Every structure is written in structure tokens, then in C-alpha cells.
GROMACS .gro file of C-alpha atoms in nm:
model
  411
    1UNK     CA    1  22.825   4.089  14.997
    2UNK     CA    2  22.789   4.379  14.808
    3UNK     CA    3  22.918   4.670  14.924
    4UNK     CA    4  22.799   5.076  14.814
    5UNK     CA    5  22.862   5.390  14.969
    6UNK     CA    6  22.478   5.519  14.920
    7UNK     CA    7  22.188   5.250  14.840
    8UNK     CA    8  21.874   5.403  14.675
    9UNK     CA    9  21.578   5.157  14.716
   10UNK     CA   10  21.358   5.256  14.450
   11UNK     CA   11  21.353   5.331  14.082
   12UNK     CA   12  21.124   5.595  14.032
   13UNK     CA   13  21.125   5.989  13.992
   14UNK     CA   14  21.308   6.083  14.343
   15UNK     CA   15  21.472   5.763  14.375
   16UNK     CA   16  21.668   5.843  14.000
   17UNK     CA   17  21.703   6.232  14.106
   18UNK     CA   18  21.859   6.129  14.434
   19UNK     CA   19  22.129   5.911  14.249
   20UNK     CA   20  22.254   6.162  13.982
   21UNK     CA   21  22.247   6.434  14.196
   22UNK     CA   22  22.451   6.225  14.459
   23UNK     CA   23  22.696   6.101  14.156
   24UNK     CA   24  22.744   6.465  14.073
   25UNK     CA   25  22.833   6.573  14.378
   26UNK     CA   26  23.084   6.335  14.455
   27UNK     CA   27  23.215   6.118  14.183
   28UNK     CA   28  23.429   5.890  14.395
   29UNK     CA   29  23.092   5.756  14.563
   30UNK     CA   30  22.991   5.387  14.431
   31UNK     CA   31  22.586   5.376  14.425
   32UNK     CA   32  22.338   5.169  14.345
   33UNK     CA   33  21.948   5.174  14.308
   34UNK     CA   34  21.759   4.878  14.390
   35UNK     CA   35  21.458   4.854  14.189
   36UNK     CA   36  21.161   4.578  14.280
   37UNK     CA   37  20.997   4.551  13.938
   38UNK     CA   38  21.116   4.436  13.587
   39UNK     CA   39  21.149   4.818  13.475
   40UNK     CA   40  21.224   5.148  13.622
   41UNK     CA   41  21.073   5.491  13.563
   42UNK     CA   42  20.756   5.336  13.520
   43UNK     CA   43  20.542   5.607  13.670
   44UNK     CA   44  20.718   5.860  13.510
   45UNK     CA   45  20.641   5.676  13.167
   46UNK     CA   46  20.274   5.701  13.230
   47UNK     CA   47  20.227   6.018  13.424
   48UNK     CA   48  20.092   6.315  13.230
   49UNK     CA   49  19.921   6.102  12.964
   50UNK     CA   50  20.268   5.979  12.869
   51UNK     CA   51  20.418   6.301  12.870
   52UNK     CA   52  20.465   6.352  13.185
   53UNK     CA   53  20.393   6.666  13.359
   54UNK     CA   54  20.728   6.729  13.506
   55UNK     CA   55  20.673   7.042  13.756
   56UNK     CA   56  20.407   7.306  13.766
   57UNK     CA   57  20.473   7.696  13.663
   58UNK     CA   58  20.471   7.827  14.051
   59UNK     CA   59  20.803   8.046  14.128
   60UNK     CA   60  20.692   8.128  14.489
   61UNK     CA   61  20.764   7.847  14.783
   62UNK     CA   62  20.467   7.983  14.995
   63UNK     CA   63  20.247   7.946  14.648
   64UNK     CA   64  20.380   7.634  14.583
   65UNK     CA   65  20.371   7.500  14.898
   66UNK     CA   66  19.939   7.537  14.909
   67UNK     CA   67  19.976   7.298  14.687
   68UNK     CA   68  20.003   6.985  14.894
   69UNK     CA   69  19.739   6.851  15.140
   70UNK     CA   70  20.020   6.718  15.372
   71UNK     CA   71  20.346   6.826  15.299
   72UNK     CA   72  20.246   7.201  15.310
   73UNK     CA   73  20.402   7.301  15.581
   74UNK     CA   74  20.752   7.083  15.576
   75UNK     CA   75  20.787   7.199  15.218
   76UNK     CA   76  20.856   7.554  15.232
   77UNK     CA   77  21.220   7.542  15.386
   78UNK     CA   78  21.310   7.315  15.097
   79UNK     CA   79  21.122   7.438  14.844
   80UNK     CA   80  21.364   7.784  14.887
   81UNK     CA   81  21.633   7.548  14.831
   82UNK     CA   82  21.533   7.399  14.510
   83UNK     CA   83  21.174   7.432  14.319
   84UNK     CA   84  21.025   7.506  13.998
   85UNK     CA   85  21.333   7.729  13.812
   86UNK     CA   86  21.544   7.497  13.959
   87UNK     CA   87  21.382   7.201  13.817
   88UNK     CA   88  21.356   7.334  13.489
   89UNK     CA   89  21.760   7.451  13.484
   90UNK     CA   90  21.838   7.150  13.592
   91UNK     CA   91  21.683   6.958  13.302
   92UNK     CA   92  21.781   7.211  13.058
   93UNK     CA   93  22.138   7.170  13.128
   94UNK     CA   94  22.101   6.775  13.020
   95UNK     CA   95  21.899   6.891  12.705
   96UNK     CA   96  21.595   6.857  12.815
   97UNK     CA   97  21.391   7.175  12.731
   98UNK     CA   98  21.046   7.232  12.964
   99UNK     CA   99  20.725   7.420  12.824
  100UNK     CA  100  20.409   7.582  13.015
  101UNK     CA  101  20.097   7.473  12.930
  102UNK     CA  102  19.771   7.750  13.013
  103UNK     CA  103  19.707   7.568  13.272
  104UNK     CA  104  20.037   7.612  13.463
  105UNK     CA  105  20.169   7.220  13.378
  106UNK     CA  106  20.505   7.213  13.246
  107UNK     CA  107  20.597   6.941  13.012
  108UNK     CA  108  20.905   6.834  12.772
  109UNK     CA  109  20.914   7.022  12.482
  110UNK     CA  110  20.858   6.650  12.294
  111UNK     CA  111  20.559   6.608  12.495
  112UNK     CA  112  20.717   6.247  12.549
  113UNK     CA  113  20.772   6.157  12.903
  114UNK     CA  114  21.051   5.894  12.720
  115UNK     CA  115  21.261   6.219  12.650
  116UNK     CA  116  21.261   6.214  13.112
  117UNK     CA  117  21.334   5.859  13.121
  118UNK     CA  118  21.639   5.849  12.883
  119UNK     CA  119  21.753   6.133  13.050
  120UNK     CA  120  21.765   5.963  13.346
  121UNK     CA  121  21.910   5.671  13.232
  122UNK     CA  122  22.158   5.829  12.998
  123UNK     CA  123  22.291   5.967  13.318
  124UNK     CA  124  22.301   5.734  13.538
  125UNK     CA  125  22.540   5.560  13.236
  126UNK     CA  126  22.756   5.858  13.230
  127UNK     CA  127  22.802   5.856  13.647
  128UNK     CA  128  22.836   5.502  13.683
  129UNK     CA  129  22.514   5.418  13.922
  130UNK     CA  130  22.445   5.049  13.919
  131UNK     CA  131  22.040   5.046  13.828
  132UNK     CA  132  22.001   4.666  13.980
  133UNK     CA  133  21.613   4.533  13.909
  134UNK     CA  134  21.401   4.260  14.041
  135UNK     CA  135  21.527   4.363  14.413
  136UNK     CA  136  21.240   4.341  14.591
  137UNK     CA  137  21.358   4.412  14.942
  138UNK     CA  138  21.301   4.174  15.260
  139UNK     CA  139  21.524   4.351  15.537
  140UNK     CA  140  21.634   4.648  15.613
  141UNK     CA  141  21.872   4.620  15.931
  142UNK     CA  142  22.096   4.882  16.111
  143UNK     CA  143  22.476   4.831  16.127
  144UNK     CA  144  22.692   4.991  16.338
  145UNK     CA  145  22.918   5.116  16.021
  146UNK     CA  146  22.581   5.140  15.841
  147UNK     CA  147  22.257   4.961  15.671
  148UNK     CA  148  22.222   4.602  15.585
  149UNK     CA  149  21.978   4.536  15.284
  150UNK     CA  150  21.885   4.207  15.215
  151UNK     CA  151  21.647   4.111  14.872
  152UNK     CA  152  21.634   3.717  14.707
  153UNK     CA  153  21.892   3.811  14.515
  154UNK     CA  154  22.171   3.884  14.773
  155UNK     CA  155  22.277   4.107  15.107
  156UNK     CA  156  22.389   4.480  15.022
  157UNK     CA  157  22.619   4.706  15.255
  158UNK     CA  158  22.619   5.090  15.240
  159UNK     CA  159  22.725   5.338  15.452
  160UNK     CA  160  22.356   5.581  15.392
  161UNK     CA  161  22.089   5.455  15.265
  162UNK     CA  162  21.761   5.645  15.086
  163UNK     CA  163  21.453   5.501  15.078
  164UNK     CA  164  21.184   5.627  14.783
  165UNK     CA  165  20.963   5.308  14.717
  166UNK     CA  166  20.671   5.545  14.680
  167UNK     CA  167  20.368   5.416  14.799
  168UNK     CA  168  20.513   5.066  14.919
  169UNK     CA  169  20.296   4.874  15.239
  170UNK     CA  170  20.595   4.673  15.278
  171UNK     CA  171  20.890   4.872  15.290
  172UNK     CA  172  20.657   5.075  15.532
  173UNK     CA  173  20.594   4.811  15.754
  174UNK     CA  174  20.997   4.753  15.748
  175UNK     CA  175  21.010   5.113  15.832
  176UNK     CA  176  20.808   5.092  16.100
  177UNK     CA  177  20.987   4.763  16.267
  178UNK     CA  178  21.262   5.082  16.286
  179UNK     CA  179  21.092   5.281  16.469
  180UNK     CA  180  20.894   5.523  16.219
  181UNK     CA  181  20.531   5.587  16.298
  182UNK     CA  182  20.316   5.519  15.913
  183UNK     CA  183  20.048   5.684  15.890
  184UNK     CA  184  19.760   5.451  15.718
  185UNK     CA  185  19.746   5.503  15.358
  186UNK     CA  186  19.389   5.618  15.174
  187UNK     CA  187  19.359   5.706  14.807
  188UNK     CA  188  19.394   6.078  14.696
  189UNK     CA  189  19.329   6.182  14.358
  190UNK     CA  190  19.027   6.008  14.195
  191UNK     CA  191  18.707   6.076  14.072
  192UNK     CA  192  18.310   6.071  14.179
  193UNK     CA  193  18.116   5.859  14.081
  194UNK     CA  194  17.774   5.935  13.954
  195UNK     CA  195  17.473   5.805  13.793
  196UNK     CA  196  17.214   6.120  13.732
  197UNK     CA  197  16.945   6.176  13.463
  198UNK     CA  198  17.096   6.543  13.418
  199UNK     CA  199  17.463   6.415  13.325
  200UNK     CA  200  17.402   6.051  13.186
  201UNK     CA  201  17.385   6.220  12.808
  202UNK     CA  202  17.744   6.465  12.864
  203UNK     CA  203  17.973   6.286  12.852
  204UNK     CA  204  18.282   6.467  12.792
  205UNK     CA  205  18.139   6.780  12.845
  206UNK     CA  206  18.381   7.054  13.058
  207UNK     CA  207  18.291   7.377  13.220
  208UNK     CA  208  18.451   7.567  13.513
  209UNK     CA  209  18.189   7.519  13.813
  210UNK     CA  210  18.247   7.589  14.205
  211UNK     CA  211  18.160   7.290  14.384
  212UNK     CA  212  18.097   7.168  14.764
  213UNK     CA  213  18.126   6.832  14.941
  214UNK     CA  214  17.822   6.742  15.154
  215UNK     CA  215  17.912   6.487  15.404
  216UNK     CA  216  17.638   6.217  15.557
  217UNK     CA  217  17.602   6.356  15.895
  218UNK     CA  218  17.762   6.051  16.054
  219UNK     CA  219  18.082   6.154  15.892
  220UNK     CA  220  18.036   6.550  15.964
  221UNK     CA  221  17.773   6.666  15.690
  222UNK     CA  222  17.860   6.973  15.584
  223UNK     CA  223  18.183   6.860  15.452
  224UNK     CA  224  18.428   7.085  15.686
  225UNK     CA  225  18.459   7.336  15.425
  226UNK     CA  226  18.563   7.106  15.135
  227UNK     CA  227  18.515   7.317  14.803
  228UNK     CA  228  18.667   7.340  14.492
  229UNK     CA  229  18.637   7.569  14.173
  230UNK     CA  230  18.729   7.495  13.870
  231UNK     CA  231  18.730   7.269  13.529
  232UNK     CA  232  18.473   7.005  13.602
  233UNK     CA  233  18.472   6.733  13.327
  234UNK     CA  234  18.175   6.499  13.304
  235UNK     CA  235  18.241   6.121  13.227
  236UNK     CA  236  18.092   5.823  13.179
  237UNK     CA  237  18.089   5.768  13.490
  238UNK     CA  238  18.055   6.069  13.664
  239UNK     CA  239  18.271   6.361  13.762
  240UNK     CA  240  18.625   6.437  13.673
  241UNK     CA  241  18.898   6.733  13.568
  242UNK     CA  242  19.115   6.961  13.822
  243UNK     CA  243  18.840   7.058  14.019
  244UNK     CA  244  18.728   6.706  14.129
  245UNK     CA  245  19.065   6.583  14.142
  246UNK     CA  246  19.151   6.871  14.386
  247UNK     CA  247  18.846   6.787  14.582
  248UNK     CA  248  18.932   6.416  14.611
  249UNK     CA  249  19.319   6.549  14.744
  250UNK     CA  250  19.223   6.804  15.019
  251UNK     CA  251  18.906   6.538  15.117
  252UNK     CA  252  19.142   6.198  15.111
  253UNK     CA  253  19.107   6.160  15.459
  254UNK     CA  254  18.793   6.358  15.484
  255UNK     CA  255  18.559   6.119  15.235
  256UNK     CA  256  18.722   5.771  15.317
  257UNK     CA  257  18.539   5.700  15.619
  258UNK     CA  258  18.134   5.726  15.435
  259UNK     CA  259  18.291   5.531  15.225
  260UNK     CA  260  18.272   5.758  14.921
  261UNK     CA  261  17.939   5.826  14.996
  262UNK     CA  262  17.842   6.196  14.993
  263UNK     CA  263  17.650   6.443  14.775
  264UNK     CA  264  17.833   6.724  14.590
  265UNK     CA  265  17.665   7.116  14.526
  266UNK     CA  266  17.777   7.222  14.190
  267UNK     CA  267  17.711   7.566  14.131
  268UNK     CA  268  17.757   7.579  13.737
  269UNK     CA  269  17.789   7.970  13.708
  270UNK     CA  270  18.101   7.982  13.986
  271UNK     CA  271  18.012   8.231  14.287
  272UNK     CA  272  17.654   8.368  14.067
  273UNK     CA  273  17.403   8.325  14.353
  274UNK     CA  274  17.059   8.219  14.296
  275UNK     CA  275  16.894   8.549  14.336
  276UNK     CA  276  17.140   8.724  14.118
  277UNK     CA  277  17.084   8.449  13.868
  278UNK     CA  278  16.660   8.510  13.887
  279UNK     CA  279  16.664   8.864  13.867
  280UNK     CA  280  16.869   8.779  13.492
  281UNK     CA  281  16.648   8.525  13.405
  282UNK     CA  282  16.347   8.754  13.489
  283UNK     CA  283  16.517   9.039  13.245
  284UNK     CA  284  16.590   8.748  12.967
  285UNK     CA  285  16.175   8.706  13.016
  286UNK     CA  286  16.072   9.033  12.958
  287UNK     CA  287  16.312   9.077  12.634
  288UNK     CA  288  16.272   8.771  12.451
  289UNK     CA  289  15.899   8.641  12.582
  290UNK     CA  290  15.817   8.431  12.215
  291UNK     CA  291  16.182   8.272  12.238
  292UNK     CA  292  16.174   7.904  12.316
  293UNK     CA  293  16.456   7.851  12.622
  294UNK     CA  294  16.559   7.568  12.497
  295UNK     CA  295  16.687   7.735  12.165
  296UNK     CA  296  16.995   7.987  12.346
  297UNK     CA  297  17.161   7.965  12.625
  298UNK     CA  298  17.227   8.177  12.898
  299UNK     CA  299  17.549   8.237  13.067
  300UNK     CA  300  17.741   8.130  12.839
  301UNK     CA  301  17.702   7.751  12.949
  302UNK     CA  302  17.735   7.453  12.701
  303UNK     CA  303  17.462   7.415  12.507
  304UNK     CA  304  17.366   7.041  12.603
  305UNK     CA  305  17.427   7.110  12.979
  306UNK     CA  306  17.176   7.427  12.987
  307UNK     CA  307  16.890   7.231  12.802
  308UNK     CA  308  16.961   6.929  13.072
  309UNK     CA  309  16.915   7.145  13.344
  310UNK     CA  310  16.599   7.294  13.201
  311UNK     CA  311  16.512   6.953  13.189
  312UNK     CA  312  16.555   6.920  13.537
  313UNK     CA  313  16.393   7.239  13.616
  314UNK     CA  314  16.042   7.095  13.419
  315UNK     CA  315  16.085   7.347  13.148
  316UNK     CA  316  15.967   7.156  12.789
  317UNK     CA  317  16.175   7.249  12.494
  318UNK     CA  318  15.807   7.397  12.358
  319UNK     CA  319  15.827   7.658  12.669
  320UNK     CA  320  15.905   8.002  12.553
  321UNK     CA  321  15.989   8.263  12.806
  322UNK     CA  322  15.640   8.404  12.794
  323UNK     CA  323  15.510   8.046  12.964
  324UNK     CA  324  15.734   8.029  13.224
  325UNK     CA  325  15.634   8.113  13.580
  326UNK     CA  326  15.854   8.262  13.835
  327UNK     CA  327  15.827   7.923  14.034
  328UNK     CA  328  15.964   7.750  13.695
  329UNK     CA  329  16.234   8.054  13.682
  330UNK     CA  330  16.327   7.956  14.085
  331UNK     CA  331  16.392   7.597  13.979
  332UNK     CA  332  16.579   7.688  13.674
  333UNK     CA  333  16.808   7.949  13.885
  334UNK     CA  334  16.827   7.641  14.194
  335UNK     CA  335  16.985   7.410  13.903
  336UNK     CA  336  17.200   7.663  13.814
  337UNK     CA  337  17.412   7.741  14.137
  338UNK     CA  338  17.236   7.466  14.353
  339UNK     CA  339  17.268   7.146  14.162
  340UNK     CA  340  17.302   6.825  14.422
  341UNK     CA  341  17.456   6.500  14.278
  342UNK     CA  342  17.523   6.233  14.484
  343UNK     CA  343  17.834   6.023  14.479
  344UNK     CA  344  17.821   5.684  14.505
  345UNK     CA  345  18.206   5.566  14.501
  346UNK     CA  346  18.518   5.673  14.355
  347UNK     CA  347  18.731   5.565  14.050
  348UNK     CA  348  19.090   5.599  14.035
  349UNK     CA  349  19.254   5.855  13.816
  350UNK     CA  350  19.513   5.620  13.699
  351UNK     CA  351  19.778   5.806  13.528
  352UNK     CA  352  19.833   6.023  13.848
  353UNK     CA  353  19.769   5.755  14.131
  354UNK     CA  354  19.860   5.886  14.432
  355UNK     CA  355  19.861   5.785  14.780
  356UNK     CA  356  19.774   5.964  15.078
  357UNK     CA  357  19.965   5.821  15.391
  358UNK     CA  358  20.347   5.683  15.458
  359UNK     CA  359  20.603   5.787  15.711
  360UNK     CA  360  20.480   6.048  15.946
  361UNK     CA  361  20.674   6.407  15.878
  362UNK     CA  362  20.809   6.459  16.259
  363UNK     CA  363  21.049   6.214  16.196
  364UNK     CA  364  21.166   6.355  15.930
  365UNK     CA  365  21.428   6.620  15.960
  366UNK     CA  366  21.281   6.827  15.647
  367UNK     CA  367  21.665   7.023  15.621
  368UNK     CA  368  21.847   6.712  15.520
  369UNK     CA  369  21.530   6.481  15.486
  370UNK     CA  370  21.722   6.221  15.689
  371UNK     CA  371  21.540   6.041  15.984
  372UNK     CA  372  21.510   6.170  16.321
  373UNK     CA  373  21.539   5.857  16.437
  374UNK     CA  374  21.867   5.707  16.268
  375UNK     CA  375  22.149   5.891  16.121
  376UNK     CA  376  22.216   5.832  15.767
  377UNK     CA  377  21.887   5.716  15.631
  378UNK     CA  378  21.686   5.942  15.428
  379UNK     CA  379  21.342   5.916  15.274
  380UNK     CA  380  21.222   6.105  14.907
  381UNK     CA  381  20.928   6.099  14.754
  382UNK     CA  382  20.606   5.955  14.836
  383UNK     CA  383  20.731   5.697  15.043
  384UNK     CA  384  20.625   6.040  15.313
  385UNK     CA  385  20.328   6.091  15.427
  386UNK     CA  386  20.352   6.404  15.131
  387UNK     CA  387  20.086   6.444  14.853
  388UNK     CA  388  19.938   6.698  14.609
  389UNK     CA  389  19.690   6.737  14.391
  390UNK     CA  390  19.715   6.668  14.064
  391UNK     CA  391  19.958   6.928  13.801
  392UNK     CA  392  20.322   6.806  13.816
  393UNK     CA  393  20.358   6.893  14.179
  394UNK     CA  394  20.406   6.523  14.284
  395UNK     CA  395  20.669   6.516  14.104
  396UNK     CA  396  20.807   6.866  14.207
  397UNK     CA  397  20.856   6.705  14.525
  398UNK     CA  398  21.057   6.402  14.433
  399UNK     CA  399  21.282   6.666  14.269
  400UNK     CA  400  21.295   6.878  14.593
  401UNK     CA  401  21.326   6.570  14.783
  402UNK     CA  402  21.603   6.386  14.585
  403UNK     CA  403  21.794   6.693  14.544
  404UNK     CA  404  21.820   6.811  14.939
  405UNK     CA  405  21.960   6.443  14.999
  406UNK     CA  406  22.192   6.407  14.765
  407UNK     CA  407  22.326   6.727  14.871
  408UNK     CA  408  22.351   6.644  15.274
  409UNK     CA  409  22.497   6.286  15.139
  410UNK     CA  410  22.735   6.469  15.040
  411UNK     CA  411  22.798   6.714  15.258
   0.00000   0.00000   0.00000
């Protein structure tokens, strides 16, 4: 029998912050993290496009709450507790200087998310935590002086016990033999896919666009109010960047149902409407009539995606201004802030997978993040129903997360 004072099952991001910040607090505590796989951190390694995106540059909790399709609400106590200039004291103190990116995502300075993980480990050297892999948990049983944690390897003892196993089925399904409700998991953060004559030839092509989600009407067609604005990459296989993957975060529950099924309205010139858009084309007309359209572009769109949507429009690349009707000057403003794509699937955006789903947040005292339901176990991470879309704010809660329970461990 092995016996700890606090048992972490899990070896990622929360389930390492909730072990050193448990060490620090009290030194005399013996803990252990029980790890599943063959190596720990292994998220961490990958997130970011291996350099992991650590937190996001948000210094208000009500900002930074908005952030996270479920979680919003349970997340503001705690995120006046401990959030972004926390986060990035905290790893400055161990060495480990942060940097902001335009975009908001903070990063190590090395832009090498190995510089997080031998952080971590380094410390959990230095504060004696026991990192124990290949534990791949079977039980989970209540004691009266405690937990009972059985794997193939053994039977462990400890007096609390914090589960963040991320997005585990079977550590939920333990959970839920205990009494928690799960709510079902569904995929959040991925991308459309989309097989149109207008994109097939722009590949890796990015411009900010606004765009909504169109629903079948079986599922509730007009999409509830699912839109997006933003930095819309085009792949090889359709639709991608923060605007999609934002999309695909707020709509997780929304789009799962049609099956990923659904037709998008991109609106490539942001909140332009169409007759705004017209009454510029009809100027561009009257100054330039013996300039081809293909030859500039308007709006300052990408060349290539502006002659594509000419395309679709029926303009030639012979056309000059002159030769267009207003009809052909309608359909050219329609592609412009009315373009409809449908989406036929999804793929997932691997280096951020996220799931949507997990332990339901009422049983979750969000003070202490210990269970409502038992005393002394305590849940981090995204083993809670918790997600967000995609710019280091996943991870932003594990931090949040493993800090508040190593500090009412503790207490």
C-alpha cells in the first residue's frame, strides 16, 4: 500500500501546477502524480505549435472570463484570485520569462514549450513529488480517512485526492459511479470542411472576414446567433484560423447534432453591407471604365481571393469596368459580404484538441474547486465540463484551477 497525503491523477498542465503549488505550500506533504501514459506533459509539448501558448494577454477577470463557452460564469471568482499577471509572475520567478505576441498569445521567451516542461519537472525534483507513469487508473473508492486508488500497478492511499485526467471517458465514468453528473463530451475547436470552386486554388490564403453559421432547419437554421469575426485562413481542406476555431467553440454543442452539416455566410469586407459595397463599386466604374477588374483589387482584399470571387460573380478577366452591368456589379457586391459555403464535416485542430463536456460545474464548489459531493476531492483542468477557444486560455485555466487547490489543500 502506498500511502500520500495528496494524489494527483494526471500528468498534464493543471495536474503538474496543482503539485508544485501544493509542495510549496506545505513542504511536509508527501505527493504523488499518477500519470496513465509513458510520458507526461505531453500536451503541453505540442500545444502552441511546440511552443506552447502558455496564457493569453487579458488582465481583466470579466474580459477573460468571455473567453470560455462553459466555464464563463464559474471562472470569474477565481480568475480574481489568480489569472494572467499571476501566471506570468509565477513563471518568471522559476526563470521562465513570457512574451506577447500581436495577437494577445503569450509564449516563452524560447518559443520552446520544452523550456514549460523542464520547468515543471525541474520542480517537481526540487519539492520531492513522486511523478509515477504507466498508472492507468481502475478504481477510485471513498475511505472513511480518505481515497483508495487502485491502477495494475498497485493500491494508493491519500488523505485528498485531485483529479485532472483532462478529457478522460473513463475516469469520468468512475466519477460518475461517485455520484457526479458528466455531461457528454463533443469536440470543440476544429475546422470546416469545404470543397468550393471559389477556395479550391487559396490555399493558405488569410484575411479578417465576419462570418455566420447557417443551421439546416432541422437543427434550428439560422444558427442561434453563431458569428464570428476575424482571421479566416483557407486550407486545403477548407476553413481555418481564430475565427473558425472560435466558431467551432461557442457552436460545439450547437453544430454536433447536423452532424457538421451547415452552410457558413462569409462576409469578406467585415460589417461592409452590400449596398454600401455597390454604391463603391459603381464610383470605381465611373473612374476607371477601360480598367480590366481583374487587374486591381478593391478593398484591399488579396489579390487571388478578389479575382476568385469575380469569378464567381461571371465577371471574365477581359471585362473592364465599362462592360459591366449593374446586375454583374450586384453579384460581385453579393460575393463580397454574402458569400455561402457549405460545410460538409469537421477536421480536428490537433495541436489544441479540446473537449467540450466532463463533470457538470454545480458540483463543483468553484472557491476551493473541491466536490460538492465529497469532501476532499478536487477536480482541475479539463477533466470539467470548462473549455475555451483557442489562444492559451485552456491552459489559463489549468493554472487557475491547479493553483486555487493547492491552496485550499493546504489551507
Amino acid at each position: 500500500m502506498n500511502n500520500y497525503d495528496i494524489l494527483i491523477l494526471g500528468g498534464g498542465a493543471s495536474g503538474f501546477f496543482t503539485a508544485i503549488n501544493s509542495a510549496e505550500n506545505n513542504p511536509a506533504y508527501k505527493i504523488a502524480v499518477l500519470e496513465r501514459g509513458k510520458e507526461v506533459l505531453t500536451k503541453v509539448k505540442i500545444s502552441g505549435g511546440g511552443r506552447c501558448n502558455v496564457t493569453h494577454a487579458e488582465f481583466m477577470p470579466s474580459e477573460l472570463s468571455k473567453n470560455y463557452p462553459r466555464g464563463e460564469k464559474e471562472l470569474l471568482g477565481p480568475f480574481h484570485s489568480f489569472m494572467t499577471g499571476d501566471t506570468i509572475a509565477w513563471f518568471e520567478e522559476r526563470g521562465v520569462a513570457l512574451k506577447i505576441e500581436e495577437d494577445g498569445r503569450m509564449f516563452p521567451v524560447t518559443n520552446n514549450s520544452q523550456t514549460i516542461i523542464d520547468c515543471f519537472l525541474s520542480e517537481t525534483e526540487r519539492l520531492g513529488i513522486e511523478i509515477l507513469k504507466g498508472q492507468s487508473v481502475k478504481k477510485i473508492e471513498r475511505e472513511q480517512q480518505g481515497w483508495k486508488v487502485t491502477t495494475p500497478t498497485g493500491v494508493f492511499q491519500c488523505s485528498k485526492l485531485v483529479v485532472a485526467t483532462g478529457s478522460n471517458p473513463k475516469i469520468w465514468q468512475l466519477l460518475k459511479d461517485l455520484g457526479h453528473t458528466i455531461v457528454p463530451p463533443v469536440p470543440s475547436l476544429f475546422t470546416f470542411n469545404c470543397k468550393d470552386e471559389r477556395i479550391v486554388a487559396l490555399p493558405g490564403l488569410s484575411t479578417d472576414a465576419t462570418i455566420e453559421v447557417v443551421l439546416p432547419s432541422p437543427f434550428g437554421g439560422a444558427g442561434g446567433g453563431l458569428t464570428s469575426e476575424g482571421p479566416l485562413l483557407i486550407t486545403h481542406w477548407g476553413f481555418s484560423g481564430p475565427a473558425i476555431l472560435k466558431l467551432s467553440a461557442w457552436g460545439a454543442r450547437v453544430l454536433e447534432p447536423s452532424n457538421y452539416h451547415f452552410k457558413i455566410n462569409v462576409n469578406w469586407l467585415l460589417d461592409t453591407n452590400q449596398e454600401e459595397v455597390l454604391t463603391q463599386l459603381m464610383d470605381v466604374k465611373i473612374l476607371n471604365p477601360r480598367q480590366t477588374l481583374y487587374k486591381y483589387t478593391q478593398f484591399d482584399l488579396p489579390k487571388r481571393l478578389w479575382q476568385s470571387l469575380l469569378r464567381a460573380a461571371g465577371i471574365n478577366e477581359t471585362e473592364t469596368w465599362a462592360d459591366i452591368t449593374k446586375i454583374k456589379l450586384q453579384n460581385v457586391a453579393n460575393q463580397l459580404t454574402n458569400s455561402v459555403f457549405d460545410i460538409k464535416g469537421k477536421s480536428t485542430f490537433k495541436e489544441e484538441f479540446v473537449t467540450a463536456g466532463g463533470v457538470a460545474l454545480k458540483g463543483v464548489n468553484f472557491k476551493t474547486f473541491e466536490s460538492k459531493i465529497h469532501p476532499t476531492l478536487y477536480f482541475a483542468g479539463e477533466v470539467l465540463n470548462i473549455d475555451a477557444i483557442t489562444g492559451g486560455f485552456n491552459f489559463q485555466n489549468a493554472w487557475t484551477g491547479g493553483y486555487l487547490v493547492a491552496k485550499a489543500i493546504s489551507s
